[in-house]
Short mmCIF file of C-alpha atoms and ligand atoms in Angstrom, two decimals:
data_model
loop_
_atom_site.label_atom_id
_atom_site.label_comp_id
_atom_site.label_asym_id
_atom_site.label_seq_id
_atom_site.Cartn_x
_atom_site.Cartn_y
_atom_site.Cartn_z
CA MET A 1 161.09 93.77 131.79
CA MET A 2 158.83 91.48 133.36
CA GLU A 3 156.35 89.69 131.23
CA ILE A 4 152.62 90.67 132.00
CA ASN A 5 149.93 87.77 131.94
CA TYR A 6 146.94 89.90 130.57
CA ASP A 7 144.79 86.54 130.69
CA ALA A 8 145.17 86.59 134.27
CA TYR A 9 142.97 89.47 134.67
CA GLU A 10 139.37 90.53 133.77
CA THR A 11 138.12 93.87 132.69
CA VAL A 12 134.65 95.15 134.25
CA VAL A 13 132.90 98.26 132.49
CA GLY A 14 129.83 100.19 133.56
CA LEU A 15 128.25 102.67 130.84
CA GLU A 16 126.58 105.87 131.58
CA VAL A 17 124.56 107.10 128.42
CA HIS A 18 123.05 110.45 128.21
CA ALA A 19 120.42 110.62 125.52
CA GLN A 20 118.82 114.18 124.47
CA LEU A 21 115.31 113.73 124.22
CA LEU A 22 113.58 114.78 120.89
CA THR A 23 110.96 117.06 122.65
CA ARG A 24 110.01 120.29 121.17
CA THR A 25 110.42 122.15 124.35
CA LYS A 26 112.86 122.00 127.12
CA LEU A 27 112.34 119.80 130.45
CA PHE A 28 110.85 122.86 132.70
CA CYS A 29 109.85 125.38 130.27
CA GLY A 30 108.73 126.24 126.76
CA ASP A 31 112.19 127.25 125.35
CA SER A 32 112.94 125.38 122.08
CA ALA A 33 114.91 122.18 122.69
CA ALA A 34 116.20 122.10 118.94
CA PHE A 35 120.01 121.54 118.53
CA GLY A 36 121.89 124.51 117.36
CA GLY A 37 120.37 127.98 116.79
CA GLU A 38 122.10 131.25 117.53
CA PRO A 39 123.78 131.17 120.69
CA ASN A 40 121.57 132.27 123.81
CA THR A 41 118.41 132.46 121.79
CA HIS A 42 116.49 129.66 123.44
CA VAL A 43 116.81 131.26 126.95
CA SER A 44 113.68 132.18 128.93
CA PRO A 45 113.92 133.27 132.54
CA VAL A 46 113.52 129.69 133.67
CA THR A 47 116.61 128.69 131.66
CA LEU A 48 118.51 131.68 132.87
CA GLY A 49 117.48 130.78 136.42
CA LEU A 50 116.31 134.11 137.12
CA PRO A 51 114.85 134.93 140.46
CA GLY A 52 111.13 133.97 140.66
CA ALA A 53 110.92 132.01 137.69
CA LEU A 54 109.16 128.91 138.05
CA PRO A 55 109.78 125.43 136.37
CA ARG A 56 107.01 123.41 135.03
CA LEU A 57 107.41 119.68 134.00
CA ASN A 58 107.24 118.75 130.20
CA ARG A 59 104.84 115.54 130.18
CA THR A 60 106.25 114.42 126.76
CA ALA A 61 109.89 114.14 128.25
CA VAL A 62 108.19 111.85 130.83
CA GLU A 63 106.47 109.83 128.38
CA TYR A 64 109.68 109.36 126.48
CA ALA A 65 111.70 108.28 129.54
CA ILE A 66 108.94 105.68 130.11
CA LYS A 67 108.94 104.36 126.42
CA MET A 68 112.83 103.49 126.79
CA GLY A 69 112.10 102.10 130.31
CA LEU A 70 109.11 99.85 128.92
CA ALA A 71 111.28 98.91 125.78
CA CYS A 72 114.12 97.95 128.17
CA LYS A 73 111.67 95.92 130.41
CA SER A 74 112.42 97.97 133.51
CA THR A 75 110.03 98.47 136.34
CA ILE A 76 108.36 102.01 136.21
CA GLU A 77 108.39 104.13 139.41
CA ARG A 78 104.94 105.53 139.92
CA ASN A 79 105.69 108.17 142.52
CA ASN A 80 108.42 110.42 141.41
CA TYR A 81 110.19 113.58 142.31
CA PHE A 82 112.80 115.89 141.17
CA ALA A 83 115.96 116.96 143.34
CA ARG A 84 118.62 119.73 143.10
CA LYS A 85 121.89 118.67 142.52
CA ASN A 86 123.94 121.68 143.68
CA TYR A 87 127.29 122.72 142.23
CA PHE A 88 128.68 125.72 140.71
CA TYR A 89 129.71 125.84 136.83
CA PRO A 90 129.37 128.58 134.31
CA ASP A 91 127.09 126.52 131.93
CA LEU A 92 124.75 126.03 134.95
CA PRO A 93 123.14 129.46 135.82
CA LYS A 94 120.79 128.33 138.41
CA GLY A 95 123.85 126.94 140.65
CA TYR A 96 121.88 123.43 140.48
CA GLN A 97 120.88 120.91 138.02
CA ILE A 98 117.48 119.47 138.37
CA SER A 99 117.74 115.62 138.01
CA GLN A 100 116.14 112.54 139.76
CA HIS A 101 118.26 111.37 142.79
CA THR A 102 116.92 108.39 144.75
CA THR A 103 114.32 107.52 142.50
CA PRO A 104 114.85 107.17 138.95
CA ILE A 105 111.84 106.90 136.78
CA CYS A 106 112.84 103.45 135.45
CA ILE A 107 114.59 100.78 137.78
CA GLY A 108 116.37 97.75 136.35
CA GLY A 109 115.68 96.25 132.86
CA ARG A 110 118.10 94.96 130.20
CA VAL A 111 119.06 95.29 126.60
CA THR A 112 119.96 92.28 124.74
CA ILE A 113 123.15 92.29 122.72
CA ARG A 114 124.76 89.95 120.27
CA THR A 115 128.72 89.61 119.77
CA THR A 116 130.83 87.02 118.10
CA ALA A 117 130.82 85.33 121.58
CA GLY A 118 126.97 84.98 121.17
CA GLU A 119 124.02 86.61 122.80
CA ARG A 120 123.54 87.95 126.30
CA ASP A 121 121.67 90.41 128.37
CA ILE A 122 123.29 93.57 129.75
CA GLU A 123 121.48 94.66 133.01
CA LEU A 124 120.53 98.11 133.71
CA ASN A 125 120.66 99.80 136.91
CA ARG A 126 118.70 102.81 136.06
CA ILE A 127 117.17 105.33 133.74
CA HIS A 128 116.42 108.59 135.03
CA LEU A 129 115.36 112.02 133.74
CA GLU A 130 117.55 115.22 134.20
CA GLU A 131 118.16 118.51 132.39
CA ASP A 132 121.22 119.10 130.40
CA ALA A 133 123.53 121.89 131.09
CA GLY A 134 124.57 124.74 128.58
CA LYS A 135 127.81 124.55 126.60
CA SER A 136 131.00 126.13 127.18
CA SER A 137 133.35 126.70 124.33
CA HIS A 138 137.29 127.40 125.33
CA ASP A 139 138.37 127.80 121.68
CA ILE A 140 136.24 130.94 120.44
CA ASP A 141 137.74 133.72 122.02
CA PRO A 142 141.51 133.71 123.25
CA ASP A 143 140.89 135.21 126.61
CA TYR A 144 137.44 134.05 127.46
CA THR A 145 135.56 131.00 127.76
CA CYS A 146 132.23 131.47 126.04
CA VAL A 147 128.83 129.93 127.22
CA ASP A 148 126.01 128.89 124.97
CA LEU A 149 122.83 128.32 127.30
CA ASN A 150 120.68 126.97 124.44
CA ARG A 151 121.38 123.44 125.73
CA ALA A 152 120.60 124.41 129.21
CA GLY A 153 117.57 122.60 130.53
CA VAL A 154 117.02 120.48 127.44
CA PRO A 155 115.72 117.06 128.70
CA LEU A 156 117.91 114.07 129.05
CA ILE A 157 117.49 110.45 130.18
CA GLU A 158 120.53 109.03 131.60
CA ILE A 159 120.91 105.21 131.15
CA VAL A 160 123.23 103.54 133.41
CA THR A 161 124.23 99.77 133.19
CA GLU A 162 125.19 97.54 136.08
CA PRO A 163 128.95 96.84 136.08
CA VAL A 164 128.71 93.76 133.97
CA ILE A 165 130.14 94.51 130.45
CA SER A 166 133.37 92.72 130.00
CA ASN A 167 135.18 94.13 127.04
CA GLY A 168 135.27 96.82 124.18
CA ASP A 169 133.12 94.72 121.90
CA GLU A 170 130.40 94.10 124.41
CA ALA A 171 130.13 97.98 124.92
CA TYR A 172 130.27 98.45 120.92
CA ALA A 173 127.32 96.05 120.66
CA TYR A 174 125.45 97.61 123.69
CA LEU A 175 125.78 101.21 122.39
CA THR A 176 124.66 100.18 118.86
CA GLU A 177 121.71 98.37 120.20
CA LEU A 178 120.83 101.27 122.54
CA ARG A 179 121.06 103.64 119.78
CA LYS A 180 118.95 101.41 117.34
CA MET A 181 116.12 101.39 120.30
CA LEU A 182 116.34 105.18 120.94
CA ARG A 183 115.93 105.54 117.10
CA TYR A 184 113.07 102.96 116.74
CA LEU A 185 111.19 104.82 119.71
CA GLU A 186 112.02 108.26 117.94
CA ILE A 187 112.88 109.88 121.16
CA CYS A 188 116.64 110.64 120.44
CA ASP A 189 118.40 110.92 117.20
CA GLY A 190 121.43 109.06 118.75
CA ASN A 191 124.00 111.36 117.15
CA MET A 192 127.22 110.99 119.34
CA GLU A 193 129.17 113.29 117.07
CA GLU A 194 126.52 116.14 117.71
CA GLY A 195 126.34 115.22 121.28
CA SER A 196 122.75 114.12 121.36
CA MET A 197 124.11 110.89 122.61
CA ARG A 198 126.95 110.86 125.19
CA CYS A 199 128.61 108.09 126.85
CA ASP A 200 131.03 107.67 129.89
CA ALA A 201 132.94 104.56 130.41
CA ASN A 202 133.52 103.24 133.82
CA VAL A 203 136.36 100.75 133.63
CA SER A 204 138.10 98.66 136.32
CA VAL A 205 140.10 95.36 136.23
CA ARG A 206 140.54 92.73 138.71
CA LEU A 207 142.31 89.41 138.89
CA LYS A 208 140.03 86.70 137.56
CA GLY A 209 137.88 84.82 140.05
CA ASP A 210 137.93 88.08 142.46
CA THR A 211 134.52 88.77 143.43
CA ARG A 212 135.08 92.59 144.57
CA LEU A 213 135.20 95.08 141.87
CA GLY A 214 138.53 96.91 141.22
CA THR A 215 138.91 100.65 141.68
CA LYS A 216 137.40 102.19 138.54
CA VAL A 217 138.37 105.10 136.49
CA GLU A 218 135.74 106.86 134.26
CA VAL A 219 136.71 108.00 130.64
CA LYS A 220 134.83 110.81 129.20
CA ASN A 221 134.66 112.66 125.76
CA LEU A 222 133.98 109.59 123.72
CA ASN A 223 132.20 110.88 120.71
CA SER A 224 131.69 107.72 118.66
CA ILE A 225 130.90 104.08 119.57
CA ARG A 226 134.15 103.03 118.01
CA ASN A 227 135.85 105.47 120.20
CA VAL A 228 134.31 103.91 123.27
CA ARG A 229 135.59 100.42 122.35
CA ARG A 230 139.15 102.01 121.77
CA ALA A 231 139.15 103.87 125.06
CA ILE A 232 138.13 100.62 126.93
CA GLU A 233 140.66 98.55 125.38
CA PHE A 234 143.51 101.06 126.15
CA GLU A 235 142.29 101.64 129.45
CA SER A 236 141.93 97.92 130.29
CA ARG A 237 145.56 97.25 129.31
CA ARG A 238 146.93 100.41 131.23
CA LEU A 239 145.03 99.32 134.44
CA ILE A 240 146.21 95.75 134.06
CA GLU A 241 149.77 96.88 133.65
CA LEU A 242 149.56 99.15 136.80
CA LEU A 243 148.45 96.20 138.82
CA ALA A 244 150.59 93.60 137.34
CA THR A 245 153.72 95.85 138.31
CA GLY A 246 152.44 96.42 141.92
CA GLN A 247 151.23 99.89 141.35
CA SER A 248 147.97 101.11 142.86
CA ILE A 249 144.75 102.70 140.79
CA GLN A 250 143.60 105.92 141.72
CA GLN A 251 139.85 106.86 141.12
CA GLN A 252 139.95 109.24 138.36
CA THR A 253 138.28 110.95 135.59
CA ARG A 254 139.96 110.57 132.31
CA SER A 255 139.53 112.15 128.93
CA PHE A 256 139.90 110.09 125.56
CA ASN A 257 142.27 111.40 123.00
CA ALA A 258 140.95 110.07 119.74
CA GLY A 259 144.15 110.96 117.70
CA ASP A 260 146.39 108.47 119.24
CA GLY A 261 143.98 106.23 121.07
CA THR A 262 145.13 106.91 124.37
CA THR A 263 143.50 108.42 127.86
CA PHE A 264 144.89 111.14 130.06
CA THR A 265 144.03 112.39 133.68
CA LEU A 266 141.33 115.24 133.82
CA ARG A 267 140.81 115.04 137.43
CA SER A 268 141.57 112.96 140.50
CA LYS A 269 138.43 112.22 142.79
CA GLU A 270 139.94 112.90 146.26
CA GLU A 271 136.69 112.09 147.62
CA ALA A 272 133.00 112.07 146.71
CA ASN A 273 131.33 115.37 145.71
CA ASP A 274 128.86 116.68 148.07
CA TYR A 275 125.99 117.81 145.81
CA ARG A 276 123.81 118.21 148.76
CA TYR A 277 120.83 116.75 147.11
CA PHE A 278 117.15 117.70 148.18
CA ALA A 279 113.75 117.70 146.65
CA ASP A 280 113.15 120.69 144.61
CA PRO A 281 110.62 122.77 146.26
CA ASP A 282 109.38 124.61 143.07
CA LEU A 283 108.30 121.35 141.54
CA PRO A 284 105.46 119.06 142.93
CA PRO A 285 105.99 115.15 142.96
CA PHE A 286 104.43 113.73 140.07
CA GLU A 287 102.53 110.16 139.75
CA VAL A 288 102.65 107.96 136.69
CA THR A 289 98.97 106.92 136.76
CA ASP A 290 97.72 103.56 135.15
CA GLU A 291 95.94 105.10 132.71
CA PHE A 292 99.30 107.15 131.34
CA LEU A 293 101.33 103.93 131.66
CA ALA A 294 98.58 102.06 129.86
CA ARG A 295 98.52 104.56 126.84
CA ILE A 296 102.29 104.82 126.50
CA GLY A 297 102.49 101.03 126.48
CA ALA A 298 100.03 100.78 123.92
CA SER A 299 101.87 103.23 121.70
CA LEU A 300 105.23 101.38 121.47
CA PRO A 301 106.21 100.24 118.11
CA PRO A 302 107.65 96.78 117.55
CA MET A 303 111.23 96.84 118.45
CA PRO A 304 114.10 95.62 116.35
CA GLU A 305 114.47 92.27 118.16
CA GLU A 306 110.87 91.63 118.01
CA LEU A 307 111.12 92.14 114.16
CA VAL A 308 113.90 89.88 113.82
CA GLN A 309 111.74 87.14 115.69
CA LYS A 310 108.85 87.87 113.56
CA TYR A 311 110.87 87.80 110.01
CA THR A 312 112.67 84.55 110.86
CA ARG A 313 109.77 82.59 112.45
CA GLU A 314 106.64 83.93 110.48
CA LEU A 315 108.21 84.88 107.19
CA GLN A 316 111.20 82.36 107.31
CA LEU A 317 113.72 84.78 106.28
CA SER A 318 117.29 84.15 107.19
CA GLU A 319 118.61 85.56 110.44
CA TYR A 320 121.01 87.67 108.47
CA ASP A 321 118.48 88.97 106.31
CA ALA A 322 116.20 89.61 108.98
CA ARG A 323 118.71 91.53 111.12
CA VAL A 324 119.69 93.68 108.24
CA ILE A 325 116.11 94.67 107.34
CA ALA A 326 115.37 95.36 111.12
CA ASP A 327 118.56 97.35 111.67
CA GLU A 328 116.81 100.85 110.66
CA LYS A 329 113.10 101.47 111.46
CA GLU A 330 112.73 102.90 108.04
CA SER A 331 114.13 99.86 106.19
CA ALA A 332 111.82 97.63 108.30
CA GLY A 333 108.88 99.93 107.50
CA TYR A 334 109.61 99.77 103.79
CA PHE A 335 109.86 96.17 104.08
CA GLU A 336 106.53 95.79 105.64
CA ARG A 337 104.66 97.97 103.22
CA LEU A 338 106.38 96.17 100.39
CA ILE A 339 105.28 92.79 101.62
CA GLY A 340 101.85 94.26 102.42
CA LEU A 341 101.78 94.85 98.37
CA THR A 342 103.32 91.85 97.19
CA GLY A 343 100.88 89.75 99.00
CA ALA A 344 101.20 86.53 101.16
CA ALA A 345 100.00 84.43 98.28
CA GLY A 346 103.51 83.56 97.43
CA GLY A 347 104.31 82.55 100.97
CA ALA A 348 107.77 82.44 102.16
CA LYS A 349 109.14 82.86 98.59
CA SER A 350 107.61 86.13 98.20
CA TYR A 351 108.82 87.28 101.40
CA LYS A 352 112.38 86.28 100.27
CA ALA A 353 111.90 87.87 96.79
CA ALA A 354 110.95 91.32 98.69
CA ALA A 355 114.09 90.64 100.97
CA ASN A 356 116.41 90.09 98.24
CA TRP A 357 115.34 93.29 96.54
CA LEU A 358 115.90 95.50 99.66
CA LEU A 359 119.29 93.71 100.59
CA GLY A 360 120.42 93.85 96.72
CA PRO A 361 119.53 96.43 94.43
CA VAL A 362 117.80 98.94 96.67
CA ARG A 363 120.62 98.63 99.42
CA SER A 364 123.45 99.15 96.84
CA SER A 365 121.52 101.99 95.26
CA LEU A 366 121.50 103.66 98.74
CA ASN A 367 125.16 103.01 99.32
CA GLU A 368 126.37 104.34 95.93
CA LYS A 369 124.65 107.66 96.40
CA ASP A 370 125.26 107.41 100.47
CA LEU A 371 121.52 108.09 100.71
CA ASP A 372 119.58 107.55 103.85
CA TRP A 373 116.39 105.32 103.86
CA LYS A 374 114.23 108.62 104.00
CA ASP A 375 115.69 109.74 100.55
CA PHE A 376 114.85 106.55 98.86
CA PRO A 377 112.83 107.72 95.98
CA VAL A 378 110.99 104.44 94.67
CA PRO A 379 107.47 104.19 96.38
CA PRO A 380 106.86 100.64 97.63
CA GLU A 381 103.99 100.49 95.33
CA SER A 382 106.40 100.69 92.29
CA LEU A 383 108.80 98.15 93.50
CA ALA A 384 105.85 95.73 94.37
CA ALA A 385 104.85 96.22 90.81
CA LEU A 386 108.31 95.32 89.51
CA ILE A 387 108.63 92.42 91.52
CA ARG A 388 105.26 91.30 90.61
CA LEU A 389 106.57 91.27 86.88
CA VAL A 390 109.26 89.20 87.65
CA GLU A 391 107.21 86.69 89.79
CA GLU A 392 104.61 86.40 86.61
CA GLY A 393 107.49 85.62 84.34
CA ALA A 394 107.38 88.84 82.39
CA LEU A 395 110.79 89.65 83.37
CA SER A 396 113.89 88.02 84.44
CA PHE A 397 115.34 89.22 87.81
CA SER A 398 118.43 90.42 86.25
CA ILE A 399 116.59 92.63 83.63
CA ALA A 400 114.36 94.09 86.36
CA ALA A 401 117.40 94.79 88.50
CA GLU A 402 119.80 96.03 86.08
CA ARG A 403 117.83 97.68 83.36
CA ILE A 404 114.18 98.73 84.90
CA PHE A 405 115.11 99.59 88.40
CA PRO A 406 117.79 102.15 87.45
CA VAL A 407 115.32 103.92 85.50
CA LEU A 408 112.76 103.72 88.31
CA LEU A 409 115.35 105.56 90.66
CA GLN A 410 115.70 108.41 88.17
CA GLU A 411 111.91 108.42 87.13
CA PRO A 412 110.27 106.96 90.09
CA ALA A 413 106.83 108.13 88.98
CA ARG A 414 106.96 105.90 85.89
CA ALA A 415 105.16 102.42 86.27
CA PRO A 416 107.69 99.56 85.65
CA LEU A 417 105.38 97.93 83.04
CA GLU A 418 105.43 101.13 80.96
CA ILE A 419 109.24 101.10 81.22
CA ALA A 420 109.73 97.57 80.51
CA THR A 421 107.29 97.96 77.41
CA ALA A 422 109.16 101.14 76.36
CA LEU A 423 112.66 99.67 76.29
CA ASN A 424 111.05 96.53 74.93
CA LEU A 425 112.43 94.16 77.58
CA LEU A 426 109.29 92.31 78.21
CA GLN A 427 109.96 88.55 78.37
CA SER A 428 108.70 86.93 75.36
CA SER A 429 106.29 84.20 75.64
CA ASP A 430 105.62 84.11 72.01
CA THR A 431 106.18 80.60 70.84
CA GLY A 432 106.80 81.40 67.11
CA GLU A 433 109.48 84.25 68.16
CA ILE A 434 111.34 81.82 70.63
CA ALA A 435 111.29 78.92 68.04
CA ALA A 436 113.13 81.21 65.88
CA TRP A 437 115.66 81.77 68.35
CA VAL A 438 115.97 78.34 69.02
CA GLU A 439 116.69 77.54 65.39
CA GLN A 440 119.18 80.27 65.18
CA ALA A 441 121.05 79.02 68.29
CA LEU A 442 120.97 75.43 67.27
CA ALA A 443 122.14 76.33 63.59
CA GLY A 444 125.01 78.11 64.95
CA MET A 445 126.46 75.00 66.86
CA PRO A 446 125.94 71.63 64.57
CA ASP A 447 128.80 70.04 66.34
CA LYS A 448 127.40 70.57 69.92
CA VAL A 449 123.94 69.34 68.58
CA SER A 450 125.48 66.15 67.36
CA GLU A 451 127.23 65.68 70.61
CA TYR A 452 124.14 66.28 72.55
CA LYS A 453 122.32 63.52 70.26
CA LYS A 454 125.00 61.15 71.09
CA GLY A 455 124.27 61.38 74.80
CA LYS A 456 125.75 64.58 75.99
CA LYS A 457 122.60 65.82 77.55
CA GLY A 458 124.48 68.43 79.81
CA LEU A 459 124.99 70.51 76.70
CA ILE A 460 121.28 71.72 77.15
CA GLY A 461 122.30 74.50 79.34
CA LEU A 462 124.85 75.78 76.64
CA PHE A 463 121.83 75.99 74.21
CA VAL A 464 119.55 77.91 76.69
CA GLY A 465 122.38 80.41 77.27
CA GLU A 466 122.68 80.88 73.65
CA VAL A 467 118.84 81.74 73.30
CA LYS A 468 119.22 83.89 76.10
CA LYS A 469 122.04 85.80 74.57
CA LEU A 470 120.18 86.09 71.13
CA SER A 471 116.98 87.34 72.51
CA LYS A 472 118.86 89.73 74.99
CA GLY A 473 117.34 87.94 77.83
CA LYS A 474 113.72 88.18 76.67
CA ALA A 475 113.07 84.74 75.98
CA ASP A 476 110.96 83.01 78.83
CA PRO A 477 113.29 80.32 79.93
CA LYS A 478 110.70 77.74 80.72
CA LEU A 479 109.30 77.87 77.14
CA THR A 480 113.12 77.98 75.76
CA ASN A 481 113.55 74.64 77.28
CA LYS A 482 110.67 73.10 76.24
CA LEU A 483 111.11 74.28 72.58
CA LEU A 484 114.71 73.26 72.60
CA LEU A 485 113.73 69.60 73.85
CA GLU A 486 111.22 69.22 71.23
CA LYS A 487 113.52 70.29 68.64
CA LEU A 488 116.51 68.19 69.85
CA GLU A 489 114.89 65.07 70.70
CA ASN A 490 113.10 64.66 67.43
P1 ADP B 1 129.46 107.23 140.45
O1 ADP B 1 128.77 107.61 141.67
O2 ADP B 1 130.84 107.46 140.42
O3 ADP B 1 128.80 107.75 139.15
P2 ADP B 1 127.80 104.68 140.25
O4 ADP B 1 128.04 103.86 141.24
O5 ADP B 1 126.73 105.46 139.98
O6 ADP B 1 129.13 105.65 140.28
O7 ADP B 1 128.25 104.03 138.99
C1 ADP B 1 128.45 104.67 137.67
C2 ADP B 1 128.61 103.71 136.47
O8 ADP B 1 129.97 103.20 136.87
C3 ADP B 1 127.65 102.37 136.43
O9 ADP B 1 127.32 102.36 135.14
C4 ADP B 1 128.26 101.45 137.45
O10 ADP B 1 127.72 100.13 136.70
C5 ADP B 1 129.61 101.62 136.98
N1 ADP B 1 130.72 101.01 137.94
C6 ADP B 1 130.39 101.51 139.29
N2 ADP B 1 131.69 100.83 139.95
C7 ADP B 1 132.48 100.34 138.92
C8 ADP B 1 133.69 99.39 138.76
N3 ADP B 1 134.32 99.27 140.19
N4 ADP B 1 134.23 98.95 137.91
C9 ADP B 1 133.48 99.28 136.53
N5 ADP B 1 132.43 100.09 136.58
C10 ADP B 1 131.79 100.36 137.84
MG1 MG B 2 129.18 108.83 137.10
#
């Protein structure tokens, strides 16, 4: 068998992502756009394509598409129309899908990704609006295919990249970032398992140095971001092996088998489909006015990347901390409320303290119980109060995290100070009490004390630790130090 030099080739990938918009109603009628529901219950005459039923455009869907475009720094097309894409399929009762054809609502743009190879922009070709089709199920009835039209007419945006992604890792990073953006904008829930975000991967390979694109295959049925990466890695090797052994590549649509990580042929593209596109005569062209655009622009929340910049530059958090906090809108929102309460007085130190709490005890508690941020029970006010107790020296961090915080998780309405008092955990700054612990500690280690007096000053740590132990962590460390020194140096 001949040896294949995989390094002589490069992979080129373009991704098409369909994102279901979280509007209340469908793109062209008032039927519910909610996922699920009894089959065929969200089906008005417009959804069913009954003769004479007229579509009416959902403004919120347009707004959501523009939001994503602005977040990706696309150019927004002002003069839009919808076209009919004609084809026959049982889940498409009208016999055509209403889509944008030559004029996508968002043109160009980019998504910045980060991989182990560094940071780069993935250029977008377009983001356009279209309606979803219904759902065919082939496994409900042994003899028939069943169709549920609840999904037919649900608004989608299709986000299409240029052919610029070079491997599975980049595709993974791109989809992760894209999903994060959709969720931050609250326009799509990004759930690939339920199909509210779907991805097709177009893959080709070519000899390094070639400027012409190779023939592509399109892989469908990718129900997780991880599977997109697996499919690209598999397909890339397969295509390289075909080329390297002198075979030609057919333009094909393939399906991914998540069980063994391979792909198989669904259909070959003999020639381009003729969809006989034409402008839908039932829908008037629509214009995006300055006012509409300005209003949407003003409503955009800060995006994750902006927050990372703010946290690292203004708040001086580490890049790592900043990224973990900005990873989800809910955690960033919680952090913002928390630092609003703990105050800017402590500067970088108090921002760092808030970040430590989120990345430490808070995150562990969420992971342990497999909870989402929205289920986190402790209000930022209580956590802020707890952080303040640590900053004031009334509690050590470990007592706060290990003794008080777990109680707060169980009983979020209780005040941290009240819990600390009830459990007798407040740090003692009572000189008399600490002096007694100091006495006791030193009395227990006469040998060490004389070693110290002979010059082994490092032993101070041991004495402090002993006082801490005797006081069960309650002795104020600064005061402990001071009293120990007084005792030892005299
Ligand atoms: P189609 O009409 O088959 O859907 P498009 O030109 O609209 O093809 O491109 C669809 C997607 O495929 C885009 O993301 C594009 O970047 C990508 N693409 C196009 N040609 C190639 C290629 N030769 N290799 C990899 N990706 C490609
Ligand atoms: Mg395509």
